[in-house]
Short mmCIF file of C-alpha atoms in Angstrom, two decimals:
data_model
loop_
_atom_site.label_atom_id
_atom_site.label_comp_id
_atom_site.label_asym_id
_atom_site.label_seq_id
_atom_site.Cartn_x
_atom_site.Cartn_y
_atom_site.Cartn_z
CA UNK A 1 166.63 141.38 88.06
CA UNK A 2 169.37 139.15 89.48
CA UNK A 3 167.61 138.82 92.87
CA UNK A 4 164.32 137.76 91.30
CA UNK A 5 165.64 135.37 88.67
CA UNK A 6 163.91 131.98 88.98
CA UNK A 7 165.83 129.18 87.25
CA UNK A 8 163.00 126.69 87.81
CA UNK A 9 160.48 128.94 86.09
CA UNK A 10 162.75 129.53 83.10
CA UNK A 11 163.51 125.80 82.84
CA UNK A 12 159.79 125.00 82.92
CA UNK A 13 159.13 127.48 80.11
CA UNK A 14 161.97 126.15 77.97
CA UNK A 15 160.78 122.59 78.58
CA UNK A 16 157.22 123.45 77.57
CA UNK A 17 158.34 125.15 74.37
CA UNK A 18 160.56 122.22 73.46
CA UNK A 19 157.74 119.74 74.09
CA UNK A 20 155.50 121.77 71.79
CA UNK A 21 158.17 122.24 69.12
CA UNK A 22 157.87 126.02 69.45
CA UNK A 23 160.29 128.95 69.59
CA UNK A 24 159.98 132.38 71.22
CA UNK A 25 162.12 135.50 70.84
CA UNK A 26 164.80 136.35 73.39
CA UNK A 27 162.90 139.46 74.48
CA UNK A 28 160.06 137.33 75.90
CA UNK A 29 162.30 135.52 78.42
CA UNK A 30 163.62 136.51 81.83
CA UNK A 31 167.35 136.21 81.17
CA UNK A 32 170.01 134.53 83.31
CA UNK A 33 172.45 137.20 84.46
CA UNK A 34 175.51 135.02 84.03
CA UNK A 35 176.73 131.51 83.19
CA UNK A 36 176.14 130.34 86.76
CA UNK A 37 172.44 131.16 86.58
CA UNK A 38 172.36 129.64 83.09
CA UNK A 39 173.75 126.35 84.40
CA UNK A 40 171.28 126.34 87.31
CA UNK A 41 168.51 126.60 84.74
CA UNK A 42 170.07 123.97 82.48
CA UNK A 43 170.20 121.51 85.38
CA UNK A 44 166.47 122.01 86.07
CA UNK A 45 165.72 121.65 82.35
CA UNK A 46 167.73 118.41 82.17
CA UNK A 47 165.73 117.08 85.12
CA UNK A 48 162.45 118.06 83.45
CA UNK A 49 163.60 116.36 80.24
CA UNK A 50 164.48 113.20 82.21
CA UNK A 51 168.02 113.12 80.85
CA UNK A 52 170.09 110.19 82.09
CA UNK A 53 172.63 109.69 79.29
CA UNK A 54 176.25 110.50 80.10
CA UNK A 55 176.73 112.28 76.77
CA UNK A 56 177.77 115.93 76.45
CA UNK A 57 178.63 118.72 74.06
CA UNK A 58 181.39 121.13 74.99
CA UNK A 59 182.06 124.53 73.48
CA UNK A 60 183.05 128.02 74.60
CA UNK A 61 181.10 131.18 75.37
CA UNK A 62 181.77 134.29 73.26
CA UNK A 63 184.19 135.33 76.04
CA UNK A 64 186.05 132.01 75.80
CA UNK A 65 184.62 130.37 78.93
CA UNK A 66 184.25 126.60 78.59
CA UNK A 67 180.64 125.39 78.78
CA UNK A 68 178.82 122.10 78.38
CA UNK A 69 175.32 120.72 77.95
CA UNK A 70 173.78 117.25 77.87
CA UNK A 71 172.92 115.54 74.58
CA UNK A 72 169.26 114.44 74.45
CA UNK A 73 167.62 112.44 73.04
CA UNK A 74 170.70 110.24 72.67
CA UNK A 75 170.55 107.15 70.46
CA UNK A 76 173.13 104.73 69.11
CA UNK A 77 172.89 104.13 65.40
CA UNK A 78 171.31 100.73 65.06
CA UNK A 79 168.65 99.77 62.55
CA UNK A 80 165.74 102.14 62.96
CA UNK A 81 167.55 104.89 64.90
CA UNK A 82 165.39 108.01 64.76
CA UNK A 83 165.38 111.55 66.14
CA UNK A 84 162.27 113.78 66.23
CA UNK A 85 162.03 116.46 63.54
CA UNK A 86 160.78 119.94 64.43
CA UNK A 87 160.68 123.09 62.26
CA UNK A 88 164.08 124.77 62.30
CA UNK A 89 165.98 121.56 63.12
CA UNK A 90 169.63 121.72 62.06
CA UNK A 91 172.16 118.96 61.50
CA UNK A 92 175.90 118.72 62.16
CA UNK A 93 178.36 115.90 61.42
CA UNK A 94 180.65 115.48 64.43
CA UNK A 95 183.34 113.31 66.01
CA UNK A 96 182.59 112.00 69.50
CA UNK A 97 185.10 110.65 72.01
CA UNK A 98 184.58 108.29 74.95
CA UNK A 99 186.76 108.90 78.00
CA UNK A 100 188.54 105.83 79.33
CA UNK A 101 189.69 107.58 82.48
CA UNK A 102 188.80 110.61 84.58
CA UNK A 103 190.09 114.08 83.78
CA UNK A 104 189.74 115.69 87.23
CA UNK A 105 189.98 119.44 87.67
CA UNK A 106 193.70 120.25 87.84
CA UNK A 107 194.16 124.04 87.92
CA UNK A 108 197.79 123.86 89.05
CA UNK A 109 198.88 121.85 86.00
CA UNK A 110 196.93 122.34 82.75
CA UNK A 111 196.25 119.26 80.65
CA UNK A 112 198.16 119.03 77.41
CA UNK A 113 196.39 117.90 74.27
CA UNK A 114 198.41 114.68 74.40
CA UNK A 115 197.12 113.95 77.92
CA UNK A 116 193.54 114.43 76.77
CA UNK A 117 194.14 112.11 73.80
CA UNK A 118 195.63 109.52 76.16
CA UNK A 119 192.44 109.62 78.27
CA UNK A 120 190.27 108.80 75.22
CA UNK A 121 189.29 105.14 74.95
CA UNK A 122 187.20 105.27 71.76
CA UNK A 123 186.34 107.64 68.89
CA UNK A 124 183.07 107.59 66.93
CA UNK A 125 181.41 109.25 63.99
CA UNK A 126 178.28 111.05 65.20
CA UNK A 127 175.56 113.49 64.29
CA UNK A 128 174.11 116.30 66.38
CA UNK A 129 170.63 117.74 65.85
CA UNK A 130 169.89 121.27 67.03
CA UNK A 131 166.85 123.44 67.53
CA UNK A 132 166.53 125.93 70.36
CA UNK A 133 163.37 127.12 72.10
CA UNK A 134 164.97 130.55 71.64
CA UNK A 135 164.38 131.88 68.13
CA UNK A 136 167.74 133.68 67.93
CA UNK A 137 169.59 130.76 69.58
CA UNK A 138 172.59 132.40 71.29
CA UNK A 139 172.72 135.44 69.03
CA UNK A 140 171.37 137.87 71.65
CA UNK A 141 171.84 136.12 75.02
CA UNK A 142 174.42 133.37 75.25
CA UNK A 143 173.45 132.56 78.87
CA UNK A 144 169.86 131.93 77.73
CA UNK A 145 171.15 129.63 74.97
CA UNK A 146 173.34 127.80 77.50
CA UNK A 147 170.30 127.38 79.76
CA UNK A 148 168.50 125.81 76.78
CA UNK A 149 171.13 123.03 76.60
CA UNK A 150 173.08 124.92 73.91
CA UNK A 151 170.28 124.18 71.48
CA UNK A 152 170.87 120.44 71.45
CA UNK A 153 167.87 118.47 70.23
CA UNK A 154 169.36 115.02 69.78
CA UNK A 155 172.49 113.01 69.09
CA UNK A 156 173.11 109.86 67.07
CA UNK A 157 176.27 107.93 67.93
CA UNK A 158 177.64 106.15 64.90
CA UNK A 159 180.37 103.56 64.33
CA UNK A 160 183.79 103.58 65.90
CA UNK A 161 186.59 105.10 63.87
CA UNK A 162 190.33 104.89 64.35
CA UNK A 163 191.53 106.98 67.28
CA UNK A 164 193.91 108.82 64.95
CA UNK A 165 190.85 110.59 63.47
CA UNK A 166 191.15 113.19 66.27
CA UNK A 167 194.34 114.27 64.47
CA UNK A 168 193.28 113.72 60.86
CA UNK A 169 189.55 114.61 60.65
CA UNK A 170 190.14 117.96 58.94
CA UNK A 171 190.12 117.58 55.18
CA UNK A 172 188.57 114.10 55.16
CA UNK A 173 186.01 113.80 52.34
CA UNK A 174 182.51 114.20 53.79
CA UNK A 175 179.17 113.80 52.04
CA UNK A 176 175.75 114.08 53.66
CA UNK A 177 172.36 113.45 52.05
CA UNK A 178 168.95 114.20 53.52
CA UNK A 179 165.84 112.67 51.96
CA UNK A 180 167.92 111.88 48.88
CA UNK A 181 169.25 115.43 48.49
CA UNK A 182 172.92 116.31 49.03
CA UNK A 183 173.21 118.86 51.86
CA UNK A 184 177.00 118.77 52.30
CA UNK A 185 179.74 117.55 49.97
CA UNK A 186 183.27 118.70 50.70
CA UNK A 187 186.17 118.36 53.12
CA UNK A 188 185.41 118.00 56.83
CA UNK A 189 186.21 121.31 58.53
CA UNK A 190 186.08 122.04 62.26
CA UNK A 191 185.49 125.69 63.32
CA UNK A 192 188.72 125.61 65.36
CA UNK A 193 190.73 123.43 62.98
CA UNK A 194 191.44 120.92 65.76
CA UNK A 195 188.45 118.81 66.85
CA UNK A 196 189.82 118.64 70.41
CA UNK A 197 190.23 122.40 71.01
CA UNK A 198 187.03 122.84 73.03
CA UNK A 199 187.53 119.61 75.00
CA UNK A 200 191.08 120.53 76.00
CA UNK A 201 189.91 124.01 76.98
CA UNK A 202 187.04 122.56 79.02
CA UNK A 203 189.36 120.07 80.73
CA UNK A 204 191.44 123.05 81.85
CA UNK A 205 188.47 125.06 83.10
CA UNK A 206 188.69 125.20 86.90
CA UNK A 207 185.06 126.35 87.13
CA UNK A 208 183.55 123.23 85.54
CA UNK A 209 181.59 120.81 87.73
CA UNK A 210 183.64 118.38 89.83
CA UNK A 211 181.66 115.49 88.35
CA UNK A 212 182.46 116.41 84.74
CA UNK A 213 184.80 114.53 82.38
CA UNK A 214 184.65 111.21 84.22
CA UNK A 215 185.54 107.84 82.67
CA UNK A 216 182.67 106.63 80.50
CA UNK A 217 181.49 110.09 79.49
CA UNK A 218 180.86 110.66 75.79
CA UNK A 219 181.90 114.09 74.51
CA UNK A 220 181.03 115.44 71.08
CA UNK A 221 183.57 117.84 69.67
CA UNK A 222 181.95 120.27 67.22
CA UNK A 223 180.71 120.36 63.67
CA UNK A 224 182.66 119.17 60.63
CA UNK A 225 179.95 120.21 58.15
CA UNK A 226 178.57 123.48 59.47
CA UNK A 227 174.95 123.58 60.65
CA UNK A 228 172.53 122.66 57.86
CA UNK A 229 168.78 123.17 58.33
CA UNK A 230 166.64 120.12 57.63
CA UNK A 231 163.52 121.38 55.86
CA UNK A 232 161.50 118.27 56.68
CA UNK A 233 161.71 114.71 57.99
CA UNK A 234 163.64 112.05 56.08
CA UNK A 235 166.63 109.74 56.02
CA UNK A 236 170.12 111.09 56.76
CA UNK A 237 173.14 109.35 55.25
CA UNK A 238 176.69 110.40 56.16
CA UNK A 239 179.84 109.20 54.42
CA UNK A 240 183.01 110.30 56.23
CA UNK A 241 185.95 108.93 54.28
CA UNK A 242 184.84 105.31 53.94
CA UNK A 243 182.79 105.25 57.19
CA UNK A 244 179.02 105.52 56.95
CA UNK A 245 176.25 106.50 59.35
CA UNK A 246 172.53 106.41 58.56
CA UNK A 247 169.45 107.33 60.58
CA UNK A 248 166.14 109.14 60.20
CA UNK A 249 164.55 112.33 61.44
CA UNK A 250 160.84 111.73 61.89
CA UNK A 251 157.89 114.07 62.27
CA UNK A 252 156.32 114.01 65.72
CA UNK A 253 152.63 113.08 65.72
#
């Protein structure tokens, strides 16, 4: 199967499903054999989606390999900010960081967390929306999920917060309402405890693209509220400590 894998064909299928707001089971896809083939496909999908924003999510594969995918559609939270709603859409409250300087690949000398923090020029409250064209997301084939831009279906960049939030986000009171209904109310909790874990790991991944983690790039760092399914369109309101972010998810005509 490796010799006949066609990343363009898989990207075209994923693109078509996303455009139609549809999902198919993993068993119906020709699967990438590895993360390299997954990233080839993701690049073709990003081109088909017309992605130009320099905004990224970083995470790790089940084996601990750092991976990334572009955030799209990407909007900044001004009056009227809206992201398309599709069945199965999920929501995550996140912290995003803007790099003020390059973090070039440096395999001989791993970056410390403090060096990564020093490279950050701004920190924002944000919200990621997720729905994959793959019904099981990454539950059966992580490479297929990576090819599908790690399930990203939109990102809303909210207001700046103090840079110290990268150290203090955990435990901050967090309340989220959707269409007037509370969908999260509790302390902010990152899956790794530290919001910068995946970014530091990715910075130290010698296999990442040479052009990654350049000054100006926006990197989102992982959920603080778990992934909550949005059962329909409506207004989202986030209160993180005393910082607010509001936007809408709207049904596509």
